[in-house]
């Protein structure tokens, strides 16, 4: 089984060698241009994965809307990925969540509007199948269970379910927008998971995400005024996703 891990917020601050044995680094040539670099990591506790920082390796080089997701996902398949984990900073919308906690989303509300969200451009011949939604959600329940188990094993407070709303960015949302997403059932807001999750689905690669709460969403600041976009976000994201490599696949889905 080959696993790919996509890192978001603060991934570019990581000293990878502090967390795993660092191997080969590859930039993949794809029909959609060069991918972001992928670095092979072997976790000290076992298991290995190809890791890629979406926003750059040396500071914020690309905001969410400018990540070349098609190249990155095509590259993941070329590397043989049969599972994809990602982590991302998010703002919290739902009551009861606070900064530093985590959520493993089980559904997605896509409010992006200017992103190329498919490999299917001109109908036939298409390189992939158009996505059906047999489970009602684009997230894989087995991989979600492994992320939740990894969080529990590491003592992190993590909500095992929740809807992620994906906004276009890079601006933050208005209070009215967040209120509307909250009425629509969203627990957390971010700018990253669409179209990554849809492209993984088109390629048939199971996908799950670990959302790390960096702030309360606009209009929810009275609940918790802290903001944490610091290096610790990436450290938690990498540690949990590497730990998930060691959780047995038969872990009970939730
Ligand atoms: N909104 C959108 N994306 C985010 C936020 C937010 O409040 N926090 C982290 N990513």
PDB file of C-alpha atoms and ligand atoms in Angstrom:
ATOM      1  CA  UNK A   1       0.000   0.000   0.000  1.00  0.00           C
ATOM      2  CA  UNK A   2       1.423   3.394  -0.968  1.00  0.00           C
ATOM      3  CA  UNK A   3       0.192   6.393   0.983  1.00  0.00           C
ATOM      4  CA  UNK A   4       0.441  10.067   0.091  1.00  0.00           C
ATOM      5  CA  UNK A   5       0.168  12.805   2.722  1.00  0.00           C
ATOM      6  CA  UNK A   6      -0.661  16.372   1.675  1.00  0.00           C
ATOM      7  CA  UNK A   7       0.267  18.983   4.264  1.00  0.00           C
ATOM      8  CA  UNK A   8      -1.383  22.395   4.481  1.00  0.00           C
ATOM      9  CA  UNK A   9      -1.042  25.127   7.095  1.00  0.00           C
ATOM     10  CA  UNK A  10       2.534  25.457   8.399  1.00  0.00           C
ATOM     11  CA  UNK A  11       3.795  22.420   6.461  1.00  0.00           C
ATOM     12  CA  UNK A  12       6.607  24.573   5.093  1.00  0.00           C
ATOM     13  CA  UNK A  13       7.898  25.181   8.644  1.00  0.00           C
ATOM     14  CA  UNK A  14       8.470  21.479   9.241  1.00  0.00           C
ATOM     15  CA  UNK A  15      11.907  19.990   9.734  1.00  0.00           C
ATOM     16  CA  UNK A  16      10.955  16.649   8.226  1.00  0.00           C
ATOM     17  CA  UNK A  17      14.036  14.854   9.564  1.00  0.00           C
ATOM     18  CA  UNK A  18      12.793  15.507  13.117  1.00  0.00           C
ATOM     19  CA  UNK A  19       9.756  13.323  12.412  1.00  0.00           C
ATOM     20  CA  UNK A  20      10.824  10.605   9.972  1.00  0.00           C
ATOM     21  CA  UNK A  21      13.657   9.215   7.888  1.00  0.00           C
ATOM     22  CA  UNK A  22      13.777  11.438   4.821  1.00  0.00           C
ATOM     23  CA  UNK A  23      14.348   9.733   1.473  1.00  0.00           C
ATOM     24  CA  UNK A  24      13.986  10.627  -2.181  1.00  0.00           C
ATOM     25  CA  UNK A  25      12.479  13.975  -3.330  1.00  0.00           C
ATOM     26  CA  UNK A  26      10.554  13.981  -6.615  1.00  0.00           C
ATOM     27  CA  UNK A  27       8.809  16.616  -8.711  1.00  0.00           C
ATOM     28  CA  UNK A  28       6.513  14.762 -11.108  1.00  0.00           C
ATOM     29  CA  UNK A  29       5.940  15.769 -14.710  1.00  0.00           C
ATOM     30  CA  UNK A  30       2.188  15.460 -15.408  1.00  0.00           C
ATOM     31  CA  UNK A  31      -0.218  16.451 -18.218  1.00  0.00           C
ATOM     32  CA  UNK A  32      -1.198  19.340 -15.922  1.00  0.00           C
ATOM     33  CA  UNK A  33       2.323  20.676 -15.358  1.00  0.00           C
ATOM     34  CA  UNK A  34       4.896  19.945 -12.660  1.00  0.00           C
ATOM     35  CA  UNK A  35       3.549  18.691  -9.353  1.00  0.00           C
ATOM     36  CA  UNK A  36       4.604  20.110  -6.016  1.00  0.00           C
ATOM     37  CA  UNK A  37       7.630  18.194  -4.683  1.00  0.00           C
ATOM     38  CA  UNK A  38       6.984  14.835  -2.977  1.00  0.00           C
ATOM     39  CA  UNK A  39       9.413  13.618  -0.296  1.00  0.00           C
ATOM     40  CA  UNK A  40       9.565   9.995   0.789  1.00  0.00           C
ATOM     41  CA  UNK A  41       9.241   9.616   4.566  1.00  0.00           C
ATOM     42  CA  UNK A  42       9.681   6.501   6.683  1.00  0.00           C
ATOM     43  CA  UNK A  43       8.065   6.982  10.093  1.00  0.00           C
ATOM     44  CA  UNK A  44      10.276   6.121  13.090  1.00  0.00           C
ATOM     45  CA  UNK A  45       7.424   3.937  14.353  1.00  0.00           C
ATOM     46  CA  UNK A  46       7.090   2.169  10.983  1.00  0.00           C
ATOM     47  CA  UNK A  47       5.229   2.750   7.740  1.00  0.00           C
ATOM     48  CA  UNK A  48       6.128   5.102   4.942  1.00  0.00           C
ATOM     49  CA  UNK A  49       4.465   7.722   2.775  1.00  0.00           C
ATOM     50  CA  UNK A  50       5.144  10.323   0.112  1.00  0.00           C
ATOM     51  CA  UNK A  51       4.704  13.750   1.685  1.00  0.00           C
ATOM     52  CA  UNK A  52       3.924  16.954  -0.196  1.00  0.00           C
ATOM     53  CA  UNK A  53       3.461  20.481   1.139  1.00  0.00           C
ATOM     54  CA  UNK A  54       0.675  22.091  -0.898  1.00  0.00           C
ATOM     55  CA  UNK A  55       1.596  25.694  -0.275  1.00  0.00           C
ATOM     56  CA  UNK A  56       5.362  25.432  -0.765  1.00  0.00           C
ATOM     57  CA  UNK A  57       8.514  24.095   0.848  1.00  0.00           C
ATOM     58  CA  UNK A  58       9.961  27.393   1.975  1.00  0.00           C
ATOM     59  CA  UNK A  59       7.222  29.701   3.204  1.00  0.00           C
ATOM     60  CA  UNK A  60       3.835  30.411   1.658  1.00  0.00           C
ATOM     61  CA  UNK A  61       4.549  30.144  -2.086  1.00  0.00           C
ATOM     62  CA  UNK A  62       0.964  29.364  -3.240  1.00  0.00           C
ATOM     63  CA  UNK A  63      -2.333  30.272  -1.581  1.00  0.00           C
ATOM     64  CA  UNK A  64      -5.074  27.640  -1.637  1.00  0.00           C
ATOM     65  CA  UNK A  65      -6.711  28.747  -4.893  1.00  0.00           C
ATOM     66  CA  UNK A  66      -3.369  28.520  -6.734  1.00  0.00           C
ATOM     67  CA  UNK A  67      -2.345  25.010  -5.697  1.00  0.00           C
ATOM     68  CA  UNK A  68      -2.066  22.850  -8.831  1.00  0.00           C
ATOM     69  CA  UNK A  69      -4.279  20.085  -7.451  1.00  0.00           C
ATOM     70  CA  UNK A  70      -4.624  18.296 -10.793  1.00  0.00           C
ATOM     71  CA  UNK A  71      -0.841  17.951 -11.133  1.00  0.00           C
ATOM     72  CA  UNK A  72      -0.513  16.883  -7.485  1.00  0.00           C
ATOM     73  CA  UNK A  73      -3.247  14.253  -7.653  1.00  0.00           C
ATOM     74  CA  UNK A  74      -2.036  12.916 -11.007  1.00  0.00           C
ATOM     75  CA  UNK A  75       1.428  12.657  -9.459  1.00  0.00           C
ATOM     76  CA  UNK A  76       0.010  10.841  -6.421  1.00  0.00           C
ATOM     77  CA  UNK A  77      -1.486   8.220  -8.716  1.00  0.00           C
ATOM     78  CA  UNK A  78       1.773   7.940 -10.672  1.00  0.00           C
ATOM     79  CA  UNK A  79       3.549   7.281  -7.365  1.00  0.00           C
ATOM     80  CA  UNK A  80       1.124   4.401  -6.806  1.00  0.00           C
ATOM     81  CA  UNK A  81      -1.032   5.993  -4.090  1.00  0.00           C
ATOM     82  CA  UNK A  82      -3.775   3.740  -2.754  1.00  0.00           C
ATOM     83  CA  UNK A  83      -4.600   6.079   0.148  1.00  0.00           C
ATOM     84  CA  UNK A  84      -4.338   9.818   0.700  1.00  0.00           C
ATOM     85  CA  UNK A  85      -4.257  11.627   4.036  1.00  0.00           C
ATOM     86  CA  UNK A  86      -4.188  15.369   4.271  1.00  0.00           C
ATOM     87  CA  UNK A  87      -4.117  17.930   7.004  1.00  0.00           C
ATOM     88  CA  UNK A  88      -5.330  21.503   6.937  1.00  0.00           C
ATOM     89  CA  UNK A  89      -5.850  24.427   9.261  1.00  0.00           C
ATOM     90  CA  UNK A  90      -9.512  25.400   9.624  1.00  0.00           C
ATOM     91  CA  UNK A  91     -11.733  27.944  11.324  1.00  0.00           C
ATOM     92  CA  UNK A  92     -14.327  26.527  13.715  1.00  0.00           C
ATOM     93  CA  UNK A  93     -18.014  27.274  13.150  1.00  0.00           C
ATOM     94  CA  UNK A  94     -19.866  24.754  15.324  1.00  0.00           C
ATOM     95  CA  UNK A  95     -20.382  25.388  19.026  1.00  0.00           C
ATOM     96  CA  UNK A  96     -18.219  23.291  21.292  1.00  0.00           C
ATOM     97  CA  UNK A  97     -15.090  23.431  19.117  1.00  0.00           C
ATOM     98  CA  UNK A  98     -12.039  25.459  20.106  1.00  0.00           C
ATOM     99  CA  UNK A  99      -8.577  26.386  18.853  1.00  0.00           C
ATOM    100  CA  UNK A 100      -6.096  23.511  18.899  1.00  0.00           C
ATOM    101  CA  UNK A 101      -8.755  20.803  18.634  1.00  0.00           C
ATOM    102  CA  UNK A 102      -9.154  18.650  15.535  1.00  0.00           C
ATOM    103  CA  UNK A 103     -11.987  17.412  13.339  1.00  0.00           C
ATOM    104  CA  UNK A 104     -11.986  14.494  10.885  1.00  0.00           C
ATOM    105  CA  UNK A 105     -14.699  15.612   8.447  1.00  0.00           C
ATOM    106  CA  UNK A 106     -17.263  13.209   7.036  1.00  0.00           C
ATOM    107  CA  UNK A 107     -18.820  15.558   4.468  1.00  0.00           C
ATOM    108  CA  UNK A 108     -18.037  18.622   2.408  1.00  0.00           C
ATOM    109  CA  UNK A 109     -19.913  21.726   1.307  1.00  0.00           C
ATOM    110  CA  UNK A 110     -18.147  23.168  -1.738  1.00  0.00           C
ATOM    111  CA  UNK A 111     -18.443  26.963  -1.996  1.00  0.00           C
ATOM    112  CA  UNK A 112     -15.412  27.490  -4.246  1.00  0.00           C
ATOM    113  CA  UNK A 113     -16.117  29.171  -7.567  1.00  0.00           C
ATOM    114  CA  UNK A 114     -12.976  29.648  -9.612  1.00  0.00           C
ATOM    115  CA  UNK A 115     -11.081  26.366  -9.461  1.00  0.00           C
ATOM    116  CA  UNK A 116     -10.635  23.612 -12.004  1.00  0.00           C
ATOM    117  CA  UNK A 117     -12.265  20.745 -10.166  1.00  0.00           C
ATOM    118  CA  UNK A 118     -12.087  17.803 -12.544  1.00  0.00           C
ATOM    119  CA  UNK A 119      -9.867  15.814 -14.888  1.00  0.00           C
ATOM    120  CA  UNK A 120     -12.881  15.467 -17.192  1.00  0.00           C
ATOM    121  CA  UNK A 121     -12.613  18.371 -19.640  1.00  0.00           C
ATOM    122  CA  UNK A 122     -14.211  17.562 -22.963  1.00  0.00           C
ATOM    123  CA  UNK A 123     -16.254  14.459 -22.424  1.00  0.00           C
ATOM    124  CA  UNK A 124     -14.930  11.456 -24.280  1.00  0.00           C
ATOM    125  CA  UNK A 125     -12.226  10.205 -24.214  1.00  0.00           C
ATOM    126  CA  UNK A 126     -11.853  10.994 -20.546  1.00  0.00           C
ATOM    127  CA  UNK A 127      -8.872   9.892 -18.421  1.00  0.00           C
ATOM    128  CA  UNK A 128     -11.153   9.044 -15.470  1.00  0.00           C
ATOM    129  CA  UNK A 129     -14.728   8.362 -14.428  1.00  0.00           C
ATOM    130  CA  UNK A 130     -17.052  11.197 -13.416  1.00  0.00           C
ATOM    131  CA  UNK A 131     -17.561  10.960  -9.662  1.00  0.00           C
ATOM    132  CA  UNK A 132     -20.598   9.151  -8.372  1.00  0.00           C
ATOM    133  CA  UNK A 133     -21.328   9.581  -4.643  1.00  0.00           C
ATOM    134  CA  UNK A 134     -22.350   6.092  -3.490  1.00  0.00           C
ATOM    135  CA  UNK A 135     -21.490   6.726   0.167  1.00  0.00           C
ATOM    136  CA  UNK A 136     -22.992  10.228   0.118  1.00  0.00           C
ATOM    137  CA  UNK A 137     -19.621  11.699   1.108  1.00  0.00           C
ATOM    138  CA  UNK A 138     -16.256  11.980  -0.636  1.00  0.00           C
ATOM    139  CA  UNK A 139     -14.311  10.952   2.490  1.00  0.00           C
ATOM    140  CA  UNK A 140     -13.253   7.330   3.054  1.00  0.00           C
ATOM    141  CA  UNK A 141     -14.635   5.926   6.299  1.00  0.00           C
ATOM    142  CA  UNK A 142     -11.770   3.452   6.815  1.00  0.00           C
ATOM    143  CA  UNK A 143      -9.095   6.146   6.515  1.00  0.00           C
ATOM    144  CA  UNK A 144     -11.165   8.449   8.730  1.00  0.00           C
ATOM    145  CA  UNK A 145     -11.294   5.739  11.382  1.00  0.00           C
ATOM    146  CA  UNK A 146      -7.511   5.456  11.268  1.00  0.00           C
ATOM    147  CA  UNK A 147      -7.043   9.215  11.687  1.00  0.00           C
ATOM    148  CA  UNK A 148      -9.455   9.217  14.604  1.00  0.00           C
ATOM    149  CA  UNK A 149      -7.660   6.274  16.203  1.00  0.00           C
ATOM    150  CA  UNK A 150      -4.285   7.998  15.730  1.00  0.00           C
ATOM    151  CA  UNK A 151      -5.634  11.167  17.404  1.00  0.00           C
ATOM    152  CA  UNK A 152      -7.014   9.163  20.305  1.00  0.00           C
ATOM    153  CA  UNK A 153      -3.737   7.276  20.738  1.00  0.00           C
ATOM    154  CA  UNK A 154      -1.837  10.592  20.846  1.00  0.00           C
ATOM    155  CA  UNK A 155      -4.261  12.213  23.274  1.00  0.00           C
ATOM    156  CA  UNK A 156      -5.556  14.923  20.918  1.00  0.00           C
ATOM    157  CA  UNK A 157      -9.110  16.217  21.283  1.00  0.00           C
ATOM    158  CA  UNK A 158     -10.713  15.352  17.956  1.00  0.00           C
ATOM    159  CA  UNK A 159     -14.309  15.392  16.709  1.00  0.00           C
ATOM    160  CA  UNK A 160     -14.809  12.235  14.671  1.00  0.00           C
ATOM    161  CA  UNK A 161     -17.433  13.788  12.345  1.00  0.00           C
ATOM    162  CA  UNK A 162     -18.331  17.150  10.892  1.00  0.00           C
ATOM    163  CA  UNK A 163     -18.984  18.961   7.632  1.00  0.00           C
ATOM    164  CA  UNK A 164     -16.150  21.023   6.132  1.00  0.00           C
ATOM    165  CA  UNK A 165     -17.154  24.014   4.028  1.00  0.00           C
ATOM    166  CA  UNK A 166     -14.563  24.965   1.426  1.00  0.00           C
ATOM    167  CA  UNK A 167     -14.409  28.650   0.482  1.00  0.00           C
ATOM    168  CA  UNK A 168     -12.519  30.291  -2.356  1.00  0.00           C
ATOM    169  CA  UNK A 169     -10.250  32.608  -0.333  1.00  0.00           C
ATOM    170  CA  UNK A 170      -7.688  33.928   0.099  1.00  0.00           C
ATOM    171  CA  UNK A 171      -9.868  36.425   1.967  1.00  0.00           C
ATOM    172  CA  UNK A 172     -11.546  35.241   5.126  1.00  0.00           C
ATOM    173  CA  UNK A 173     -15.330  34.920   5.160  1.00  0.00           C
ATOM    174  CA  UNK A 174     -17.760  37.574   6.332  1.00  0.00           C
ATOM    175  CA  UNK A 175     -19.818  36.949   9.475  1.00  0.00           C
ATOM    176  CA  UNK A 176     -22.929  36.597   7.306  1.00  0.00           C
ATOM    177  CA  UNK A 177     -21.293  33.929   5.157  1.00  0.00           C
ATOM    178  CA  UNK A 178     -20.208  31.960   8.221  1.00  0.00           C
ATOM    179  CA  UNK A 179     -23.705  32.239   9.688  1.00  0.00           C
ATOM    180  CA  UNK A 180     -25.149  30.822   6.458  1.00  0.00           C
ATOM    181  CA  UNK A 181     -22.637  27.937   6.381  1.00  0.00           C
ATOM    182  CA  UNK A 182     -23.452  27.228  10.026  1.00  0.00           C
ATOM    183  CA  UNK A 183     -27.164  26.978   9.160  1.00  0.00           C
ATOM    184  CA  UNK A 184     -26.137  24.640   6.363  1.00  0.00           C
ATOM    185  CA  UNK A 185     -24.560  22.318   8.910  1.00  0.00           C
ATOM    186  CA  UNK A 186     -20.865  23.163   8.482  1.00  0.00           C
ATOM    187  CA  UNK A 187     -18.684  22.551  11.540  1.00  0.00           C
ATOM    188  CA  UNK A 188     -15.421  23.953  10.136  1.00  0.00           C
ATOM    189  CA  UNK A 189     -14.308  26.201   7.274  1.00  0.00           C
ATOM    190  CA  UNK A 190     -11.181  26.027   5.150  1.00  0.00           C
ATOM    191  CA  UNK A 191      -9.957  26.810   1.638  1.00  0.00           C
ATOM    192  CA  UNK A 192      -8.121  23.656   0.739  1.00  0.00           C
ATOM    193  CA  UNK A 193     -10.058  20.426   0.363  1.00  0.00           C
ATOM    194  CA  UNK A 194     -11.855  21.240  -2.877  1.00  0.00           C
ATOM    195  CA  UNK A 195     -11.001  20.167  -5.503  1.00  0.00           C
ATOM    196  CA  UNK A 196      -8.361  17.866  -3.943  1.00  0.00           C
ATOM    197  CA  UNK A 197     -10.953  15.450  -2.579  1.00  0.00           C
ATOM    198  CA  UNK A 198     -12.980  15.366  -5.839  1.00  0.00           C
ATOM    199  CA  UNK A 199      -9.874  14.720  -7.920  1.00  0.00           C
ATOM    200  CA  UNK A 200      -8.876  11.866  -5.607  1.00  0.00           C
ATOM    201  CA  UNK A 201     -12.392  10.449  -6.082  1.00  0.00           C
ATOM    202  CA  UNK A 202     -12.099  10.707  -9.872  1.00  0.00           C
ATOM    203  CA  UNK A 203      -8.876   8.697  -9.652  1.00  0.00           C
ATOM    204  CA  UNK A 204     -10.491   6.185  -7.277  1.00  0.00           C
ATOM    205  CA  UNK A 205      -8.024   6.881  -4.449  1.00  0.00           C
ATOM    206  CA  UNK A 206      -9.518   6.773  -0.916  1.00  0.00           C
ATOM    207  CA  UNK A 207      -9.043  10.101   0.874  1.00  0.00           C
ATOM    208  CA  UNK A 208      -9.423  11.479   4.404  1.00  0.00           C
ATOM    209  CA  UNK A 209      -8.450  14.733   6.049  1.00  0.00           C
ATOM    210  CA  UNK A 210      -7.364  15.887   9.494  1.00  0.00           C
ATOM    211  CA  UNK A 211      -8.580  19.432  10.177  1.00  0.00           C
ATOM    212  CA  UNK A 212      -6.705  21.348  12.874  1.00  0.00           C
ATOM    213  CA  UNK A 213      -8.568  24.348  14.300  1.00  0.00           C
ATOM    214  CA  UNK A 214      -6.360  27.440  14.018  1.00  0.00           C
ATOM    215  CA  UNK A 215      -9.052  30.034  14.820  1.00  0.00           C
ATOM    216  CA  UNK A 216     -12.752  30.522  15.318  1.00  0.00           C
ATOM    217  CA  UNK A 217     -14.454  31.522  12.070  1.00  0.00           C
ATOM    218  CA  UNK A 218     -15.501  35.148  11.515  1.00  0.00           C
ATOM    219  CA  UNK A 219     -18.299  36.170  13.881  1.00  0.00           C
ATOM    220  CA  UNK A 220     -17.477  33.332  16.294  1.00  0.00           C
ATOM    221  CA  UNK A 221     -14.501  35.043  17.979  1.00  0.00           C
ATOM    222  CA  UNK A 222     -16.412  35.633  21.215  1.00  0.00           C
ATOM    223  CA  UNK A 223     -16.274  31.838  21.725  1.00  0.00           C
ATOM    224  CA  UNK A 224     -12.442  31.720  21.618  1.00  0.00           C
ATOM    225  CA  UNK A 225     -10.303  34.665  20.538  1.00  0.00           C
ATOM    226  CA  UNK A 226      -7.057  32.710  20.108  1.00  0.00           C
ATOM    227  CA  UNK A 227      -5.422  32.206  16.692  1.00  0.00           C
ATOM    228  CA  UNK A 228      -2.661  29.667  16.142  1.00  0.00           C
ATOM    229  CA  UNK A 229      -1.203  29.348  12.646  1.00  0.00           C
ATOM    230  CA  UNK A 230       2.260  28.572  14.032  1.00  0.00           C
ATOM    231  CA  UNK A 231       4.674  25.726  13.334  1.00  0.00           C
ATOM    232  CA  UNK A 232       2.943  23.499  15.883  1.00  0.00           C
ATOM    233  CA  UNK A 233       0.015  23.055  13.480  1.00  0.00           C
ATOM    234  CA  UNK A 234       2.233  21.329  10.920  1.00  0.00           C
ATOM    235  CA  UNK A 235       3.937  19.264  13.609  1.00  0.00           C
ATOM    236  CA  UNK A 236       0.579  17.944  14.841  1.00  0.00           C
ATOM    237  CA  UNK A 237      -0.626  17.306  11.299  1.00  0.00           C
ATOM    238  CA  UNK A 238       2.445  15.351  10.302  1.00  0.00           C
ATOM    239  CA  UNK A 239       2.614  13.403  13.560  1.00  0.00           C
ATOM    240  CA  UNK A 240      -1.023  12.282  13.414  1.00  0.00           C
ATOM    241  CA  UNK A 241      -0.932  11.347   9.732  1.00  0.00           C
ATOM    242  CA  UNK A 242       2.328   9.418  10.187  1.00  0.00           C
ATOM    243  CA  UNK A 243       0.829   7.653  13.228  1.00  0.00           C
ATOM    244  CA  UNK A 244      -2.208   6.707  11.128  1.00  0.00           C
ATOM    245  CA  UNK A 245       0.129   4.654   8.905  1.00  0.00           C
ATOM    246  CA  UNK A 246       0.525   2.256  11.828  1.00  0.00           C
ATOM    247  CA  UNK A 247      -3.177   1.860  12.613  1.00  0.00           C
ATOM    248  CA  UNK A 248      -4.471  -1.446  11.202  1.00  0.00           C
ATOM    249  CA  UNK A 249      -6.764  -1.071   8.150  1.00  0.00           C
ATOM    250  CA  UNK A 250      -9.551  -3.026   9.859  1.00  0.00           C
ATOM    251  CA  UNK A 251      -9.977  -0.271  12.513  1.00  0.00           C
ATOM    252  CA  UNK A 252     -13.697   0.210  13.018  1.00  0.00           C
ATOM    253  CA  UNK A 253     -15.173   2.901  10.811  1.00  0.00           C
ATOM    254  CA  UNK A 254     -17.182   5.714  12.394  1.00  0.00           C
TER     255      UNK A 254
HETATM  256  N1  LIG B   1     -11.598  30.507   7.066  1.00  0.00           N
HETATM  257  C1  LIG B   1     -11.142  29.869   5.950  1.00  0.00           C
HETATM  258  N2  LIG B   1     -10.042  29.128   5.945  1.00  0.00           N
HETATM  259  C2  LIG B   1      -9.373  28.993   7.097  1.00  0.00           C
HETATM  260  C3  LIG B   1      -9.785  29.612   8.287  1.00  0.00           C
HETATM  261  C4  LIG B   1     -10.973  30.409   8.269  1.00  0.00           C
HETATM  262  O1  LIG B   1     -11.408  30.976   9.289  1.00  0.00           O
HETATM  263  N3  LIG B   1      -8.875  29.282   9.232  1.00  0.00           N
HETATM  264  C5  LIG B   1      -7.961  28.470   8.637  1.00  0.00           C
HETATM  265  N4  LIG B   1      -8.257  28.303   7.336  1.00  0.00           N
END
